[in-house]
Amino acid sequence: MRILGVDPGLTRCGLGVVDVDARRQAKLVDVGVVRSDPNLAAHFRLLAIEKGIEEWIDKYRPEVIAVERVFAQDNLRSITGTSQVAGIAMLAAARRGLPLALHTPSEVKAAVTGSGRADKAQVQAMVASILRLDSPPKPADAADAVALAICHGWRGTGIQGLGEDGAVTVSLSGGVQSRGELTPAQRAWAQAAAAARRTGAVDPRRRGHR
């Protein structure tokens, strides 16, 4: 499954494309940011971000788009721009009939590190480890987008069982199943998921499912 992760931001919108195979092995395809000029009016800045996202979709042809679910923060001005960019990413997915997933920051942290309270440095370090990179993707917005894509690749399919030997049965879209070994981060998440089945993630292939 090819996933485009979008970390919404009006000045810098992080984008990351990741391929996740049947064994839940993740491979980085590309990572980067789309920028907008702070000196432009807001609607022209949004247009620049939209064009950038559209170009990435056309170039990499993801099967799913995963966007960070935006929550209210103290800085109302910042959260407004972030929400607007998230809406643009959602619209871009709709235009192409692509499945959409919304994941909270805590869900992303839990999926990648095994803890929903991990800090940014821990998430970035695990992203580098999962993708077998020498260092985390830069800038930080781009690393967050990659983490979103990884999160959906692992959470958007569903672990059916976790054996004592570490072997897992993975249910993929279309009902395909595969058994394989988990990385330490995947194992930590699988154990947490087994203890609390409700993940809160959006199933992009089921209309109205939350």
PDB file of C-alpha atoms in Angstrom:
ATOM      1  CA  MET A   1       0.000   0.000   0.000  1.00  0.00           C
ATOM      2  CA  ARG A   2       1.363   3.423  -0.959  1.00  0.00           C
ATOM      3  CA  ILE A   3       0.437   6.149   1.511  1.00  0.00           C
ATOM      4  CA  LEU A   4       0.850   9.913   1.287  1.00  0.00           C
ATOM      5  CA  GLY A   5       1.176  11.453   4.743  1.00  0.00           C
ATOM      6  CA  VAL A   6       0.290  15.131   5.101  1.00  0.00           C
ATOM      7  CA  ASP A   7       1.377  17.194   8.105  1.00  0.00           C
ATOM      8  CA  PRO A   8      -0.711  20.345   7.532  1.00  0.00           C
ATOM      9  CA  GLY A   9       0.854  23.760   7.939  1.00  0.00           C
ATOM     10  CA  LEU A  10       0.348  27.065   6.178  1.00  0.00           C
ATOM     11  CA  THR A  11       4.004  28.102   6.020  1.00  0.00           C
ATOM     12  CA  ARG A  12       5.354  24.566   5.582  1.00  0.00           C
ATOM     13  CA  CYS A  13       3.178  21.574   4.774  1.00  0.00           C
ATOM     14  CA  GLY A  14       5.057  18.336   5.326  1.00  0.00           C
ATOM     15  CA  LEU A  15       4.606  15.522   2.805  1.00  0.00           C
ATOM     16  CA  GLY A  16       5.877  11.957   2.980  1.00  0.00           C
ATOM     17  CA  VAL A  17       5.242   8.963   0.733  1.00  0.00           C
ATOM     18  CA  VAL A  18       5.777   5.487   2.168  1.00  0.00           C
ATOM     19  CA  ASP A  19       5.205   2.006   0.755  1.00  0.00           C
ATOM     20  CA  VAL A  20       4.123  -0.648   3.287  1.00  0.00           C
ATOM     21  CA  ASP A  21       4.205  -4.283   2.203  1.00  0.00           C
ATOM     22  CA  ALA A  22       2.319  -7.357   3.434  1.00  0.00           C
ATOM     23  CA  ARG A  23       4.896  -7.893   6.208  1.00  0.00           C
ATOM     24  CA  ARG A  24       4.426  -4.296   7.356  1.00  0.00           C
ATOM     25  CA  GLN A  25       7.888  -3.379   6.213  1.00  0.00           C
ATOM     26  CA  ALA A  26       7.930   0.331   5.394  1.00  0.00           C
ATOM     27  CA  LYS A  27      10.013   1.887   2.635  1.00  0.00           C
ATOM     28  CA  LEU A  28      10.469   5.615   2.116  1.00  0.00           C
ATOM     29  CA  VAL A  29       9.584   6.777  -1.394  1.00  0.00           C
ATOM     30  CA  ASP A  30      10.016  10.532  -0.969  1.00  0.00           C
ATOM     31  CA  VAL A  31       9.740  13.258   1.616  1.00  0.00           C
ATOM     32  CA  GLY A  32       9.582  17.035   1.473  1.00  0.00           C
ATOM     33  CA  VAL A  33       7.594  20.182   2.203  1.00  0.00           C
ATOM     34  CA  VAL A  34       5.371  22.550   0.267  1.00  0.00           C
ATOM     35  CA  ARG A  35       5.935  26.156   1.289  1.00  0.00           C
ATOM     36  CA  SER A  36       3.838  29.293   0.966  1.00  0.00           C
ATOM     37  CA  ASP A  37       4.977  32.911   1.040  1.00  0.00           C
ATOM     38  CA  PRO A  38       3.945  34.579   4.336  1.00  0.00           C
ATOM     39  CA  ASN A  39       3.712  37.895   2.479  1.00  0.00           C
ATOM     40  CA  LEU A  40       0.822  36.647   0.318  1.00  0.00           C
ATOM     41  CA  ALA A  41      -2.846  36.866   1.222  1.00  0.00           C
ATOM     42  CA  ALA A  42      -4.164  33.715   2.911  1.00  0.00           C
ATOM     43  CA  HIS A  43      -6.171  32.476  -0.079  1.00  0.00           C
ATOM     44  CA  PHE A  44      -3.118  32.684  -2.356  1.00  0.00           C
ATOM     45  CA  ARG A  45      -1.041  30.837   0.241  1.00  0.00           C
ATOM     46  CA  LEU A  46      -3.653  28.090   0.351  1.00  0.00           C
ATOM     47  CA  LEU A  47      -3.597  27.909  -3.443  1.00  0.00           C
ATOM     48  CA  ALA A  48       0.178  27.379  -3.393  1.00  0.00           C
ATOM     49  CA  ILE A  49      -0.164  24.568  -0.848  1.00  0.00           C
ATOM     50  CA  GLU A  50      -2.968  22.983  -2.851  1.00  0.00           C
ATOM     51  CA  LYS A  51      -0.897  22.965  -6.036  1.00  0.00           C
ATOM     52  CA  GLY A  52       1.982  21.329  -4.198  1.00  0.00           C
ATOM     53  CA  ILE A  53      -0.180  18.563  -2.744  1.00  0.00           C
ATOM     54  CA  GLU A  54      -1.815  17.946  -6.118  1.00  0.00           C
ATOM     55  CA  GLU A  55       1.610  17.626  -7.758  1.00  0.00           C
ATOM     56  CA  TRP A  56       2.685  15.027  -5.209  1.00  0.00           C
ATOM     57  CA  ILE A  57      -0.500  13.027  -5.736  1.00  0.00           C
ATOM     58  CA  ASP A  58      -0.037  13.112  -9.507  1.00  0.00           C
ATOM     59  CA  LYS A  59       3.635  12.167  -9.255  1.00  0.00           C
ATOM     60  CA  TYR A  60       3.478   9.353  -6.694  1.00  0.00           C
ATOM     61  CA  ARG A  61      -0.112   8.117  -7.094  1.00  0.00           C
ATOM     62  CA  PRO A  62      -0.801   7.103  -3.481  1.00  0.00           C
ATOM     63  CA  GLU A  63      -3.569   4.632  -2.670  1.00  0.00           C
ATOM     64  CA  VAL A  64      -4.460   6.391   0.588  1.00  0.00           C
ATOM     65  CA  ILE A  65      -3.920   9.879   1.983  1.00  0.00           C
ATOM     66  CA  ALA A  66      -3.330  10.189   5.738  1.00  0.00           C
ATOM     67  CA  VAL A  67      -3.743  13.627   7.318  1.00  0.00           C
ATOM     68  CA  GLU A  68      -3.089  14.726  10.874  1.00  0.00           C
ATOM     69  CA  ARG A  69      -6.327  15.365  12.755  1.00  0.00           C
ATOM     70  CA  VAL A  70      -6.129  18.974  13.952  1.00  0.00           C
ATOM     71  CA  PHE A  71      -6.987  19.908  17.539  1.00  0.00           C
ATOM     72  CA  ALA A  72      -7.537  23.354  19.074  1.00  0.00           C
ATOM     73  CA  GLN A  73      -4.413  24.945  20.493  1.00  0.00           C
ATOM     74  CA  ASP A  74      -3.636  28.150  22.367  1.00  0.00           C
ATOM     75  CA  ASN A  75      -2.559  29.896  19.154  1.00  0.00           C
ATOM     76  CA  LEU A  76      -5.901  30.372  17.382  1.00  0.00           C
ATOM     77  CA  ARG A  77      -4.299  32.012  14.350  1.00  0.00           C
ATOM     78  CA  SER A  78      -1.955  29.061  13.839  1.00  0.00           C
ATOM     79  CA  ILE A  79      -4.676  26.425  14.254  1.00  0.00           C
ATOM     80  CA  THR A  80      -6.904  28.205  11.748  1.00  0.00           C
ATOM     81  CA  GLY A  81      -4.285  28.022   8.989  1.00  0.00           C
ATOM     82  CA  THR A  82      -3.457  24.432   9.876  1.00  0.00           C
ATOM     83  CA  SER A  83      -7.124  23.430   9.701  1.00  0.00           C
ATOM     84  CA  GLN A  84      -7.503  25.126   6.342  1.00  0.00           C
ATOM     85  CA  VAL A  85      -4.549  23.217   4.917  1.00  0.00           C
ATOM     86  CA  ALA A  86      -5.904  19.950   6.331  1.00  0.00           C
ATOM     87  CA  GLY A  87      -9.150  20.698   4.496  1.00  0.00           C
ATOM     88  CA  ILE A  88      -7.240  21.223   1.257  1.00  0.00           C
ATOM     89  CA  ALA A  89      -5.557  17.829   1.616  1.00  0.00           C
ATOM     90  CA  MET A  90      -8.944  16.219   2.266  1.00  0.00           C
ATOM     91  CA  LEU A  91     -10.389  17.931  -0.800  1.00  0.00           C
ATOM     92  CA  ALA A  92      -7.480  16.736  -2.939  1.00  0.00           C
ATOM     93  CA  ALA A  93      -8.196  13.158  -1.849  1.00  0.00           C
ATOM     94  CA  ALA A  94     -11.883  13.560  -2.640  1.00  0.00           C
ATOM     95  CA  ARG A  95     -11.201  14.929  -6.120  1.00  0.00           C
ATOM     96  CA  ARG A  96      -9.397  11.733  -7.022  1.00  0.00           C
ATOM     97  CA  GLY A  97     -11.719   9.402  -5.180  1.00  0.00           C
ATOM     98  CA  LEU A  98      -8.921   8.342  -2.824  1.00  0.00           C
ATOM     99  CA  PRO A  99      -9.497   6.900   0.657  1.00  0.00           C
ATOM    100  CA  LEU A 100      -8.741   9.347   3.461  1.00  0.00           C
ATOM    101  CA  ALA A 101      -7.536   8.676   7.012  1.00  0.00           C
ATOM    102  CA  LEU A 102      -7.309  11.156   9.886  1.00  0.00           C
ATOM    103  CA  HIS A 103      -4.911  10.275  12.708  1.00  0.00           C
ATOM    104  CA  THR A 104      -4.329  12.198  15.913  1.00  0.00           C
ATOM    105  CA  PRO A 105      -0.781  13.009  17.069  1.00  0.00           C
ATOM    106  CA  SER A 106      -1.187  10.523  19.941  1.00  0.00           C
ATOM    107  CA  GLU A 107      -2.185   7.763  17.515  1.00  0.00           C
ATOM    108  CA  VAL A 108       0.871   8.475  15.386  1.00  0.00           C
ATOM    109  CA  LYS A 109       3.185   8.432  18.402  1.00  0.00           C
ATOM    110  CA  ALA A 110       1.687   5.178  19.686  1.00  0.00           C
ATOM    111  CA  ALA A 111       1.936   3.491  16.295  1.00  0.00           C
ATOM    112  CA  VAL A 112       5.538   4.508  15.670  1.00  0.00           C
ATOM    113  CA  THR A 113       7.068   4.330  19.158  1.00  0.00           C
ATOM    114  CA  GLY A 114       4.600   2.272  21.200  1.00  0.00           C
ATOM    115  CA  SER A 115       3.804   5.251  23.441  1.00  0.00           C
ATOM    116  CA  GLY A 116       1.240   7.971  22.813  1.00  0.00           C
ATOM    117  CA  ARG A 117       3.309  10.305  24.988  1.00  0.00           C
ATOM    118  CA  ALA A 118       6.563  10.077  23.046  1.00  0.00           C
ATOM    119  CA  ASP A 119       8.279  13.370  22.262  1.00  0.00           C
ATOM    120  CA  LYS A 120       9.154  14.619  18.787  1.00  0.00           C
ATOM    121  CA  ALA A 121      12.780  13.449  19.032  1.00  0.00           C
ATOM    122  CA  GLN A 122      11.698   9.890  19.914  1.00  0.00           C
ATOM    123  CA  VAL A 123       9.256   9.801  17.002  1.00  0.00           C
ATOM    124  CA  GLN A 124      11.877  11.042  14.561  1.00  0.00           C
ATOM    125  CA  ALA A 125      14.442   8.526  15.821  1.00  0.00           C
ATOM    126  CA  MET A 126      11.965   5.657  15.397  1.00  0.00           C
ATOM    127  CA  VAL A 127      10.993   6.856  11.916  1.00  0.00           C
ATOM    128  CA  ALA A 128      14.658   6.682  10.919  1.00  0.00           C
ATOM    129  CA  SER A 129      14.986   3.218  12.471  1.00  0.00           C
ATOM    130  CA  ILE A 130      11.815   1.858  10.856  1.00  0.00           C
ATOM    131  CA  LEU A 131      12.863   3.106   7.423  1.00  0.00           C
ATOM    132  CA  ARG A 132      16.497   2.069   7.948  1.00  0.00           C
ATOM    133  CA  LEU A 133      17.779   5.610   7.417  1.00  0.00           C
ATOM    134  CA  ASP A 134      20.995   7.079   8.802  1.00  0.00           C
ATOM    135  CA  SER A 135      19.107  10.085  10.161  1.00  0.00           C
ATOM    136  CA  PRO A 136      15.489  11.290  10.424  1.00  0.00           C
ATOM    137  CA  PRO A 137      13.951  12.999   7.386  1.00  0.00           C
ATOM    138  CA  LYS A 138      14.265  16.774   7.470  1.00  0.00           C
ATOM    139  CA  PRO A 139      12.765  19.264   8.120  1.00  0.00           C
ATOM    140  CA  ALA A 140      10.684  18.197  11.114  1.00  0.00           C
ATOM    141  CA  ASP A 141       7.430  18.811   9.235  1.00  0.00           C
ATOM    142  CA  ALA A 142       8.516  16.236   6.670  1.00  0.00           C
ATOM    143  CA  ALA A 143       9.411  13.692   9.375  1.00  0.00           C
ATOM    144  CA  ASP A 144       5.952  14.141  10.904  1.00  0.00           C
ATOM    145  CA  ALA A 145       4.342  13.482   7.516  1.00  0.00           C
ATOM    146  CA  VAL A 146       6.345  10.272   7.129  1.00  0.00           C
ATOM    147  CA  ALA A 147       5.312   9.192  10.631  1.00  0.00           C
ATOM    148  CA  LEU A 148       1.675   9.742   9.636  1.00  0.00           C
ATOM    149  CA  ALA A 149       2.113   7.523   6.595  1.00  0.00           C
ATOM    150  CA  ILE A 150       3.767   4.796   8.665  1.00  0.00           C
ATOM    151  CA  CYS A 151       1.012   5.065  11.268  1.00  0.00           C
ATOM    152  CA  HIS A 152      -1.660   4.470   8.682  1.00  0.00           C
ATOM    153  CA  GLY A 153       0.284   1.661   7.040  1.00  0.00           C
ATOM    154  CA  TRP A 154       0.336  -0.173  10.364  1.00  0.00           C
ATOM    155  CA  ARG A 155      -2.971   0.891  11.881  1.00  0.00           C
ATOM    156  CA  GLY A 156      -5.059   1.089   8.743  1.00  0.00           C
ATOM    157  CA  THR A 157      -4.882  -2.630   8.053  1.00  0.00           C
ATOM    158  CA  GLY A 158      -5.327  -4.405  11.374  1.00  0.00           C
ATOM    159  CA  ILE A 159      -3.391  -6.980  13.402  1.00  0.00           C
ATOM    160  CA  GLN A 160      -5.452 -10.126  13.790  1.00  0.00           C
ATOM    161  CA  GLY A 161      -3.243 -11.956  16.257  1.00  0.00           C
ATOM    162  CA  LEU A 162       0.100 -11.731  18.060  1.00  0.00           C
ATOM    163  CA  GLY A 163       1.803 -14.987  18.986  1.00  0.00           C
ATOM    164  CA  GLU A 164       4.333 -15.533  21.752  1.00  0.00           C
ATOM    165  CA  ASP A 165       7.018 -16.075  19.118  1.00  0.00           C
ATOM    166  CA  GLY A 166       6.400 -12.603  17.709  1.00  0.00           C
ATOM    167  CA  ALA A 167       4.697 -13.837  14.552  1.00  0.00           C
ATOM    168  CA  VAL A 168       1.666 -11.846  13.503  1.00  0.00           C
ATOM    169  CA  THR A 169      -1.242 -12.343  11.181  1.00  0.00           C
ATOM    170  CA  VAL A 170      -1.953  -9.156   9.263  1.00  0.00           C
ATOM    171  CA  SER A 171      -5.247  -8.500   7.523  1.00  0.00           C
ATOM    172  CA  LEU A 172      -4.750  -6.271   4.488  1.00  0.00           C
ATOM    173  CA  SER A 173      -7.305  -4.539   2.313  1.00  0.00           C
ATOM    174  CA  GLY A 174      -9.071  -7.099   0.163  1.00  0.00           C
ATOM    175  CA  GLY A 175      -8.826  -9.786   2.833  1.00  0.00           C
ATOM    176  CA  VAL A 176      -5.228 -10.841   2.095  1.00  0.00           C
ATOM    177  CA  GLN A 177      -3.413 -12.184   5.134  1.00  0.00           C
ATOM    178  CA  SER A 178       0.272 -12.473   5.849  1.00  0.00           C
ATOM    179  CA  ARG A 179       2.428 -13.663   8.733  1.00  0.00           C
ATOM    180  CA  GLY A 180       5.725 -12.067   9.632  1.00  0.00           C
ATOM    181  CA  GLU A 181       8.020 -10.705  12.341  1.00  0.00           C
ATOM    182  CA  LEU A 182       7.399  -7.326  13.981  1.00  0.00           C
ATOM    183  CA  THR A 183      10.007  -4.676  14.651  1.00  0.00           C
ATOM    184  CA  PRO A 184      10.288  -3.620  18.334  1.00  0.00           C
ATOM    185  CA  ALA A 185       8.092  -0.571  17.636  1.00  0.00           C
ATOM    186  CA  GLN A 186       5.488  -2.660  15.840  1.00  0.00           C
ATOM    187  CA  ARG A 187       5.485  -5.211  18.666  1.00  0.00           C
ATOM    188  CA  ALA A 188       4.932  -2.480  21.255  1.00  0.00           C
ATOM    189  CA  TRP A 189       2.001  -1.111  19.316  1.00  0.00           C
ATOM    190  CA  ALA A 190       0.532  -4.560  18.694  1.00  0.00           C
ATOM    191  CA  GLN A 191       0.590  -5.334  22.398  1.00  0.00           C
ATOM    192  CA  ALA A 192      -1.066  -2.001  23.189  1.00  0.00           C
ATOM    193  CA  ALA A 193      -3.686  -2.610  20.505  1.00  0.00           C
ATOM    194  CA  ALA A 194      -4.420  -6.070  21.880  1.00  0.00           C
ATOM    195  CA  ALA A 195      -5.005  -4.566  25.339  1.00  0.00           C
ATOM    196  CA  ALA A 196      -7.254  -1.792  24.026  1.00  0.00           C
ATOM    197  CA  ARG A 197      -8.930  -2.612  20.747  1.00  0.00           C
ATOM    198  CA  ARG A 198     -10.346   0.815  20.079  1.00  0.00           C
ATOM    199  CA  THR A 199      -7.686   2.807  18.194  1.00  0.00           C
ATOM    200  CA  GLY A 200      -9.779   5.810  17.166  1.00  0.00           C
ATOM    201  CA  ALA A 201      -8.289   5.708  13.661  1.00  0.00           C
ATOM    202  CA  VAL A 202     -10.505   6.310  10.677  1.00  0.00           C
ATOM    203  CA  ASP A 203     -11.043   3.395   8.325  1.00  0.00           C
ATOM    204  CA  PRO A 204     -10.728   5.143   4.945  1.00  0.00           C
ATOM    205  CA  ARG A 205     -12.598   2.458   3.088  1.00  0.00           C
ATOM    206  CA  ARG A 206     -15.764   2.581   5.172  1.00  0.00           C
ATOM    207  CA  ARG A 207     -18.007   5.527   4.689  1.00  0.00           C
ATOM    208  CA  GLY A 208     -19.077   7.059   7.972  1.00  0.00           C
ATOM    209  CA  HIS A 209     -16.996   4.662  10.097  1.00  0.00           C
ATOM    210  CA  ARG A 210     -15.157   6.230  13.052  1.00  0.00           C
TER     211      ARG A 210
END
